[in-house]
mmCIF file of C-alpha atoms in Angstrom:
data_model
loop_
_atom_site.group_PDB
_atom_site.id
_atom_site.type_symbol
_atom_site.label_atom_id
_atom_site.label_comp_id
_atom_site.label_asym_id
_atom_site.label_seq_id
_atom_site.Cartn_x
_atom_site.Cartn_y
_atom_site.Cartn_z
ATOM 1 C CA UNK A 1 119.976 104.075 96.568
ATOM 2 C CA UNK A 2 122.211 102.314 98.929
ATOM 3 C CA UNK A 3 124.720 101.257 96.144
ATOM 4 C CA UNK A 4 127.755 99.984 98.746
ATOM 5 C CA UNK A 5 125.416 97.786 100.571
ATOM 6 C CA UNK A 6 123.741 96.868 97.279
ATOM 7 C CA UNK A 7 127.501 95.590 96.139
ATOM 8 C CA UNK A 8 127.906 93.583 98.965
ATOM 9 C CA UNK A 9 124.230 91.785 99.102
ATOM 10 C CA UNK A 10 125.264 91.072 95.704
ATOM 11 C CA UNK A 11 128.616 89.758 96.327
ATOM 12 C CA UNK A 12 126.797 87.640 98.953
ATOM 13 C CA UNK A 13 124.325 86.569 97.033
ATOM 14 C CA UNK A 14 126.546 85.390 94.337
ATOM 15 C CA UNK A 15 129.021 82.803 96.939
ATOM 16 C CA UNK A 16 125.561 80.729 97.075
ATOM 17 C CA UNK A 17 125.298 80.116 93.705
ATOM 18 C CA UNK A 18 126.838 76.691 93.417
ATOM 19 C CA UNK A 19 124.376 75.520 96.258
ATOM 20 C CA UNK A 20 121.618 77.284 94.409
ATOM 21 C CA UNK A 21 122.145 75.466 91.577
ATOM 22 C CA UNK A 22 122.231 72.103 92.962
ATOM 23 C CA UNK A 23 119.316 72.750 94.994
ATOM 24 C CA UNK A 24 117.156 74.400 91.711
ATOM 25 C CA UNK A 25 118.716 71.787 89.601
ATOM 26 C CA UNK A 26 117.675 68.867 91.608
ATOM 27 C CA UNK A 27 113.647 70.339 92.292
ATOM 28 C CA UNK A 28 113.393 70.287 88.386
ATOM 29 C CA UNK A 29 114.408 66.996 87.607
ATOM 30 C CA UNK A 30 112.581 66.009 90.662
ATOM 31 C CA UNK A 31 109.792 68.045 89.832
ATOM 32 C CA UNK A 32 109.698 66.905 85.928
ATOM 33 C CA UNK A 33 109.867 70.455 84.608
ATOM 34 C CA UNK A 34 109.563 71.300 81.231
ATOM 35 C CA UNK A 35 110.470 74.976 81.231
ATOM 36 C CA UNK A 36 111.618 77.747 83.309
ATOM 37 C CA UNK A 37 110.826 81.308 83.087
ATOM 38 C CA UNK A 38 112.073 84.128 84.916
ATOM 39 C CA UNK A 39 111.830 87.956 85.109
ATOM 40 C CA UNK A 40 114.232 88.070 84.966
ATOM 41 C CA UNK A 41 117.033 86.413 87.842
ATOM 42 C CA UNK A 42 119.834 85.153 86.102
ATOM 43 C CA UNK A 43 120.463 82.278 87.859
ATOM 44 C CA UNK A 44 117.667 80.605 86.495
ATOM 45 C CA UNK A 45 118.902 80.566 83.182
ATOM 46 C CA UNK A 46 122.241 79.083 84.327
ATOM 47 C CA UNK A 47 119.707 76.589 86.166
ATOM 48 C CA UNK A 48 117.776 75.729 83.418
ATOM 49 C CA UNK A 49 120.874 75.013 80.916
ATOM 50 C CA UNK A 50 122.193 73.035 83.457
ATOM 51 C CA UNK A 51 119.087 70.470 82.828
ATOM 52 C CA UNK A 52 118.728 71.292 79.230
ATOM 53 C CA UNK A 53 115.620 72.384 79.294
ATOM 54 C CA UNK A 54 114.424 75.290 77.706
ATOM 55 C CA UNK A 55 113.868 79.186 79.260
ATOM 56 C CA UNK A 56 112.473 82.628 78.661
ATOM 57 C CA UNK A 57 112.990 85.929 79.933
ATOM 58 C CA UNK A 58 109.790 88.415 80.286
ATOM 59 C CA UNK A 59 111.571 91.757 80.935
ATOM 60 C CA UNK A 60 111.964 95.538 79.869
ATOM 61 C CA UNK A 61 115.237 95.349 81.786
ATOM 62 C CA UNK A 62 118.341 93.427 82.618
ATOM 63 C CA UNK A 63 120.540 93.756 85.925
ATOM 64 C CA UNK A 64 123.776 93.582 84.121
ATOM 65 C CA UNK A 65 123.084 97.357 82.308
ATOM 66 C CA UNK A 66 121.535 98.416 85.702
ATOM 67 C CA UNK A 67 124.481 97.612 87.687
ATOM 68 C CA UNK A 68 126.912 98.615 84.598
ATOM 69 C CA UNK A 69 125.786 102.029 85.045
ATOM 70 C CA UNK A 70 127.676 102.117 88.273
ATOM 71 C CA UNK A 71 131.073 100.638 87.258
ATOM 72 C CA UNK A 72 132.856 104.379 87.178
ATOM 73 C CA UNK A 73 132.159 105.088 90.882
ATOM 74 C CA UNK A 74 132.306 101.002 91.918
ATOM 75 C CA UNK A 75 134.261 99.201 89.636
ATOM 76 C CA UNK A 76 134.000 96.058 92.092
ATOM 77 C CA UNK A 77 130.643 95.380 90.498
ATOM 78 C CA UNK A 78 132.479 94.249 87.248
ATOM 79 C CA UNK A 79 132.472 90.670 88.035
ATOM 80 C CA UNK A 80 129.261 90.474 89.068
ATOM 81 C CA UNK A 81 127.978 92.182 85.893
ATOM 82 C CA UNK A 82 130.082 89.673 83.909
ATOM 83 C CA UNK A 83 128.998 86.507 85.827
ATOM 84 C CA UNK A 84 124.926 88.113 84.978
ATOM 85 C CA UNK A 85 125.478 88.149 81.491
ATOM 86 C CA UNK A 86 126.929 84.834 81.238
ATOM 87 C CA UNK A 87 123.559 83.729 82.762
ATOM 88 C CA UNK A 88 121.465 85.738 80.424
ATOM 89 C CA UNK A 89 123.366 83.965 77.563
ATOM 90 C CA UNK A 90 122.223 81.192 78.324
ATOM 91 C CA UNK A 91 118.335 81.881 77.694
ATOM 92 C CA UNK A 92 116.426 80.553 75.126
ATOM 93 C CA UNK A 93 114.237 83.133 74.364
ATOM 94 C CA UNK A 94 113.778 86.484 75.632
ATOM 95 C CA UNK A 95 110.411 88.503 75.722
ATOM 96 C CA UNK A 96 111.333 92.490 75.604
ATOM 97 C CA UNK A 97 108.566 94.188 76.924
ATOM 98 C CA UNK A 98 107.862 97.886 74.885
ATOM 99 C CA UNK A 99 110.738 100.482 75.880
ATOM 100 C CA UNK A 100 113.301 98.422 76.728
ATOM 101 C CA UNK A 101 116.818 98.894 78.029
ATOM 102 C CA UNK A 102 119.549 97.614 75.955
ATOM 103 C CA UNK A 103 118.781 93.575 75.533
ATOM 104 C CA UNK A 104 121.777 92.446 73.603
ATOM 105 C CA UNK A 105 122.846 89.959 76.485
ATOM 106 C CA UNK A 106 120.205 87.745 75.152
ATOM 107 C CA UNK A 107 121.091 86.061 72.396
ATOM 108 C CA UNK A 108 117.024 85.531 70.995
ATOM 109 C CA UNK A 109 114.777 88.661 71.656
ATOM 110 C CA UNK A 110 111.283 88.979 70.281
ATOM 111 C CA UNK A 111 108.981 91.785 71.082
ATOM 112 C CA UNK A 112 106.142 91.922 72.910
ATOM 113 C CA UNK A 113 103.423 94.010 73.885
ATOM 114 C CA UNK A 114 102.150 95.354 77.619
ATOM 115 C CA UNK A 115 101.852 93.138 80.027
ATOM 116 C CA UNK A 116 99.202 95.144 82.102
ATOM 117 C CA UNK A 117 96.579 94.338 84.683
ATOM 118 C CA UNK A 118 93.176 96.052 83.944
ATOM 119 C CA UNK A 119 90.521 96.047 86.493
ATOM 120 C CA UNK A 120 87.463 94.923 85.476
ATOM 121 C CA UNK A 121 85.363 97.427 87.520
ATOM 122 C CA UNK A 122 83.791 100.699 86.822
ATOM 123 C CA UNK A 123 85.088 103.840 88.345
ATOM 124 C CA UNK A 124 82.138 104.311 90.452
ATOM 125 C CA UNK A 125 82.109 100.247 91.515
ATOM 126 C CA UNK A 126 85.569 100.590 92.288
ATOM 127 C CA UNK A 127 85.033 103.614 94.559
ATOM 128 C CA UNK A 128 82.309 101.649 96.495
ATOM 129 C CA UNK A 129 84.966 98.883 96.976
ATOM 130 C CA UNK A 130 87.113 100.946 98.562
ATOM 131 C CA UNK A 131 84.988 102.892 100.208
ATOM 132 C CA UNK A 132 86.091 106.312 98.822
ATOM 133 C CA UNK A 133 83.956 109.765 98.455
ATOM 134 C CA UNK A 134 81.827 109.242 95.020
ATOM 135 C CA UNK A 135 82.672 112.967 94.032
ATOM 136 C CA UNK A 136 85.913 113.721 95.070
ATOM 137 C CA UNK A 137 89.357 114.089 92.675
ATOM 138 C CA UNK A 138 91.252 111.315 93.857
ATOM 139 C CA UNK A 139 94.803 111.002 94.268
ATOM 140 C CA UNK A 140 97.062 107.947 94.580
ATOM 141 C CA UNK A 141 100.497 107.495 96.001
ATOM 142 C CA UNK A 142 101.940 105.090 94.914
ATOM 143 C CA UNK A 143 105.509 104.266 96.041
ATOM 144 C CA UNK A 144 105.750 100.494 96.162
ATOM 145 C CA UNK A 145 105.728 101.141 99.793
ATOM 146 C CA UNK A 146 109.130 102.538 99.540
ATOM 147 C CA UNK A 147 109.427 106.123 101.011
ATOM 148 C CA UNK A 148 105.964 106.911 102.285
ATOM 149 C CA UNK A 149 106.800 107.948 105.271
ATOM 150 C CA UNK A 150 108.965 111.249 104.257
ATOM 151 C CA UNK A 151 105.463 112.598 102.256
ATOM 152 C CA UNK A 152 104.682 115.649 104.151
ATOM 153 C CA UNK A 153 101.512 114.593 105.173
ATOM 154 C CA UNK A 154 100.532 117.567 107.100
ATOM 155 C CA UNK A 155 100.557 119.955 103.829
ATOM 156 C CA UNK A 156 98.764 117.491 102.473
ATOM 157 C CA UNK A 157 96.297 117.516 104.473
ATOM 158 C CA UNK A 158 95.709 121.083 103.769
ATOM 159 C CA UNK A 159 95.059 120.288 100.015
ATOM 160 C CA UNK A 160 91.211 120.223 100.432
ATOM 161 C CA UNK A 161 90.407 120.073 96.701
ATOM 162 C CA UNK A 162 92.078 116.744 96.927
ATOM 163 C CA UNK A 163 91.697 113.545 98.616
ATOM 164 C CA UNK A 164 95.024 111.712 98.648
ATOM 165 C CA UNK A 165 95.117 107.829 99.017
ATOM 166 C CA UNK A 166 98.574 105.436 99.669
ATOM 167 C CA UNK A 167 99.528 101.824 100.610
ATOM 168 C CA UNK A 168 101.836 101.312 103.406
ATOM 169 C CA UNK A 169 102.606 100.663 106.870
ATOM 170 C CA UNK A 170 101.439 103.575 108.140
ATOM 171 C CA UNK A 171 97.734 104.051 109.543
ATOM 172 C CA UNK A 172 96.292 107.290 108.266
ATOM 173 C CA UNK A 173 92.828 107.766 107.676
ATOM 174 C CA UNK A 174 91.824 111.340 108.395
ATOM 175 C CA UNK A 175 89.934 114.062 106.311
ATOM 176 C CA UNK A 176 91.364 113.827 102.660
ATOM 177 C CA UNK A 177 94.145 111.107 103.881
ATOM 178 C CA UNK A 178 93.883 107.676 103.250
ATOM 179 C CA UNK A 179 96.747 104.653 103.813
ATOM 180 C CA UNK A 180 95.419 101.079 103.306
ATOM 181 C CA UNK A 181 97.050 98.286 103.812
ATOM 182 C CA UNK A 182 100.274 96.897 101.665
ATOM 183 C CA UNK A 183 98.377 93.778 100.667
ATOM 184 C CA UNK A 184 95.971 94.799 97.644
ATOM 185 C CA UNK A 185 95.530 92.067 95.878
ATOM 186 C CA UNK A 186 93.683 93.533 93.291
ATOM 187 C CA UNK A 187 95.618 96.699 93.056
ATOM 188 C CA UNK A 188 94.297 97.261 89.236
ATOM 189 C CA UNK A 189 90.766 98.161 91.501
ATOM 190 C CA UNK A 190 92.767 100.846 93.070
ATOM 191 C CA UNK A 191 93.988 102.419 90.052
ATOM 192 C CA UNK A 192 90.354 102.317 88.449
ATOM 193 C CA UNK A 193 88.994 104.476 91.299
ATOM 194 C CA UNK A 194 91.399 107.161 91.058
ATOM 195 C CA UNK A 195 91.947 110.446 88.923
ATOM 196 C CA UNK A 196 95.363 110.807 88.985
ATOM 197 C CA UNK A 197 98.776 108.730 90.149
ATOM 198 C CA UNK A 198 101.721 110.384 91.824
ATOM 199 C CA UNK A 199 104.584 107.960 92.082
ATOM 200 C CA UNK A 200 108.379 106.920 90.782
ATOM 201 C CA UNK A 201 107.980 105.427 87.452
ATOM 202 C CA UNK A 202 108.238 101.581 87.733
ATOM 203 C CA UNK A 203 107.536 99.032 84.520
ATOM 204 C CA UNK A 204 104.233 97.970 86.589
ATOM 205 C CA UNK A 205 102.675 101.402 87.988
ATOM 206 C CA UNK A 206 103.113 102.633 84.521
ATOM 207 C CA UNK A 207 101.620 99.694 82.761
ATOM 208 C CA UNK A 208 98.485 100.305 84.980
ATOM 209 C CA UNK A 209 98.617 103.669 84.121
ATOM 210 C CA UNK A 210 98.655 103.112 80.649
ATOM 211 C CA UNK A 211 95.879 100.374 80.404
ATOM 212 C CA UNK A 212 93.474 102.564 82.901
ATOM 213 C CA UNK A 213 94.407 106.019 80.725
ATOM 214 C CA UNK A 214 94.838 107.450 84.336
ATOM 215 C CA UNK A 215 97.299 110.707 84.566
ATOM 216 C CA UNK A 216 100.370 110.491 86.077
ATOM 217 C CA UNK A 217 102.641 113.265 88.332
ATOM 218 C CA UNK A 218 105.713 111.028 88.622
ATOM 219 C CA UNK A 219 108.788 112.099 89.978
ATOM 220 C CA UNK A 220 112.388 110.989 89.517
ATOM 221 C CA UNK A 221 114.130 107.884 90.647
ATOM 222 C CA UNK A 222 118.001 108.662 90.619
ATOM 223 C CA UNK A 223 120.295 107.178 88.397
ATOM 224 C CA UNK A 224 118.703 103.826 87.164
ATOM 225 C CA UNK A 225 118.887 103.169 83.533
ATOM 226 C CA UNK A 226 115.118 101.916 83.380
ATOM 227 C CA UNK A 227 114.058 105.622 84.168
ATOM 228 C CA UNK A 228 114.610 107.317 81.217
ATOM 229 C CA UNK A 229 112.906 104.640 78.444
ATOM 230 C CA UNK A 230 110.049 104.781 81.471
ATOM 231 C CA UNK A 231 109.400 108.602 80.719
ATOM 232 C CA UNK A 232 109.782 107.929 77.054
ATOM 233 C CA UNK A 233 107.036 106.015 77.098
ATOM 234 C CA UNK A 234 105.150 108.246 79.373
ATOM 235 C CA UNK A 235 105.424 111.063 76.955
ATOM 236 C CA UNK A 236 104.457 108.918 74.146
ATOM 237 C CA UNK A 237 101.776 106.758 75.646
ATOM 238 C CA UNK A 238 100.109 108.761 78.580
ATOM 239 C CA UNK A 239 99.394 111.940 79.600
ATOM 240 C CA UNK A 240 102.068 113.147 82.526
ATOM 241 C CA UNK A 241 103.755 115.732 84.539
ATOM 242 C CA UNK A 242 107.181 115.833 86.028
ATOM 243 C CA UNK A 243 106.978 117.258 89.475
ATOM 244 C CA UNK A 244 110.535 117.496 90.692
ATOM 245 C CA UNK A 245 111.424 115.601 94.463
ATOM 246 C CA UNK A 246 111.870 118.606 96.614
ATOM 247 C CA UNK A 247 108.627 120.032 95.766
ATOM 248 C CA UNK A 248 106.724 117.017 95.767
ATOM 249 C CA UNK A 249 108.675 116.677 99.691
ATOM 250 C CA UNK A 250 108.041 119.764 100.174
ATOM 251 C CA UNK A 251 104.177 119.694 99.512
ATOM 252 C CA UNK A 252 103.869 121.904 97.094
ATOM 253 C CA UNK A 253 102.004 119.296 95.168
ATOM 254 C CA UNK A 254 99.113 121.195 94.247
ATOM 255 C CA UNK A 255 100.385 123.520 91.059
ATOM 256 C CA UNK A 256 101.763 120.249 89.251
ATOM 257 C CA UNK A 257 98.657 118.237 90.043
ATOM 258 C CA UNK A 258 96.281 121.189 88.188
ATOM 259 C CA UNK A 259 99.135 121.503 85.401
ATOM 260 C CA UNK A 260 98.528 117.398 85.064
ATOM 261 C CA UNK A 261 94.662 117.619 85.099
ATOM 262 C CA UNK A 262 94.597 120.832 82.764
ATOM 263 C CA UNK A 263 96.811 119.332 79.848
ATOM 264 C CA UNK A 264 94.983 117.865 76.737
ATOM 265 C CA UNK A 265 94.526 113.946 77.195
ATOM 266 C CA UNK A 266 97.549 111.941 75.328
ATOM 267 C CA UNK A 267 96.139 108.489 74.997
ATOM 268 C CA UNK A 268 97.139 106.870 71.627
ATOM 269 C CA UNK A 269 95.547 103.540 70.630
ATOM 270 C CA UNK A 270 98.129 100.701 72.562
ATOM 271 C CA UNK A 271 98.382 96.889 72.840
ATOM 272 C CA UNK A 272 98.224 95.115 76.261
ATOM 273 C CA UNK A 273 97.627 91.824 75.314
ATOM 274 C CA UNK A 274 101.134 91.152 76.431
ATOM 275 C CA UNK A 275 100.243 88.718 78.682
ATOM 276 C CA UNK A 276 98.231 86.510 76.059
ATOM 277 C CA UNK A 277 101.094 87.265 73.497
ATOM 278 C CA UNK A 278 103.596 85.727 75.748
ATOM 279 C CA UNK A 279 101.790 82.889 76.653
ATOM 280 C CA UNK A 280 101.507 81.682 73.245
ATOM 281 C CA UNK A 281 105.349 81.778 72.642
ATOM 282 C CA UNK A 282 106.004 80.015 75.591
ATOM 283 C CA UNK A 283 103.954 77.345 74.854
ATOM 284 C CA UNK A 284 105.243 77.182 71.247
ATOM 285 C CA UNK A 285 108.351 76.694 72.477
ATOM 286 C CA UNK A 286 107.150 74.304 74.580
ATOM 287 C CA UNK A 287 105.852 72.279 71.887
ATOM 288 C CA UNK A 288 108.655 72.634 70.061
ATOM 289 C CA UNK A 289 110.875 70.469 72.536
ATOM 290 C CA UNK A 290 108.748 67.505 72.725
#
């Protein structure tokens, strides 16, 4: 993570606020707009008080704790973290997601349950779709198309029991490689056809994982305060293997991927009508204005 340059895009970011909120401000009232929701930029609830109308947060995490975390090593992030949570207090309603970081900068929190997107293909349809081998154990990579390009491809390639499959920029499609494009619009379809997901935990990725009861390798992501309530629920929710980064750069992929397909399935019973769920509030709360 790039945290100096991260400061400064911040501290960028934040001088335009004044002319953000004009703008924003302006498109609602011009717009009519009853309610705003966000997931979760803070400005918008700044926007939205501004107009008194009312907002809600769908989140499992907030950017004041993420950039809080980094205060010790760049304390110059303190205003910024401060001028976030003054935006978060401002929301009406916030809709914590399950294994959430720390939500207190929103005054009203109600839980919710997974938001998740399930395909609504079989494992064999979705294998047509993307034309992948019938038979095969299928691997995903999935990286948010962040980082593909230091896999080691070459070992990879080795790894004939397997037949690896990514998303990115670059065009591989060779033996057991695969790399289609960024633009999946039904990634959920993707997810169904696999056996197994090697990637960084993100809210989404395991959310899929979750609703498709697909295994996931996942490796770690640094220090960012979403990771650890991430592999929580991993270890309560899923069935998962930690494979650490230099041996996943490394290649040596295959021991933790037959660790991951040999443990007992861990699949308890969980909601993911999160979507549905939230709906409903929001239009309660819509109601409730009028």
């Amino acid at each position: 993570m790039g945290l100096a340059e991260t400061l400064e895009a911040c501290r960028a970011l934040h001088q335009t606020f004044p002319k953000l909120i004009d703008q924003e401000v302006e498109f609602i009232k011009s717009e009519q707009i009853k309610l705003v929701g966000g997931d979760v930029p803070p400005l918008c609830f700044e926007i939205a008080a501004r107009v008194t109308v009312p907002s809600v947060a769908v989140t499992n995490f907030t950017w004041d704790i993420i950039y809080r975390a980094y205060l010790r090593e760049y304390p110059d992030f303190l205003p910024i973290v401060e001028e976030i949570e003054g935006c978060y207090r401002k929301a009406g309603l916030a809709l914590t997601l399950p294994y959430p970081c720390d939500m207190n900068s929103f005054p009203r929190r109600e839980p919710i349950p997974w938001v998740a997107r399930v395909s609504s293909l079989s494992k064999e349809q979705a294998r047509a779709k993307f034309k992948l081998p019938a038979s095969a154990t299928i691997i995903l990579l999935s990286f948010g198309g962040l980082g593909l390009e230091r896999l080691p491809w070459e070992k990879l390639r080795r790894l004939g029991d397997f037949f690896f499959i990514a998303t990115g920029k670059t065009d591989i499609s060779d033996d057991n490689l695969l790399v289609l494009p960024d633009e999946q619009r039904q990634y959920e379809d993707l997810v169904r056809a696999v056996d197994v997901i090697v990637t960084k935990p993100g809210y989404g990725i395991v959310a899929d994982a979750i609703a498709h009861q697909l295994p996931m390798l996942y490796t770690d992501r640094g220090e960012f305060p979403e990771y650890p309530r991430l592999v929580e629920a991993l270890r309560d929710c899923a069935t998962a293997e930690f494979i650490p980064q230099n041996e996943l750069l490394s290649g040596n992929i295959a021991p933790y991927l037959q660790m991951l397909l040999d443990k007992p399935p861990n699949w308890p019973a969980v909601a993911l009508n999160g979507a549905e769920v939230a709906a409903e509030k929001i239009l309660e709360l819509l109601e409730s204005t009028r």
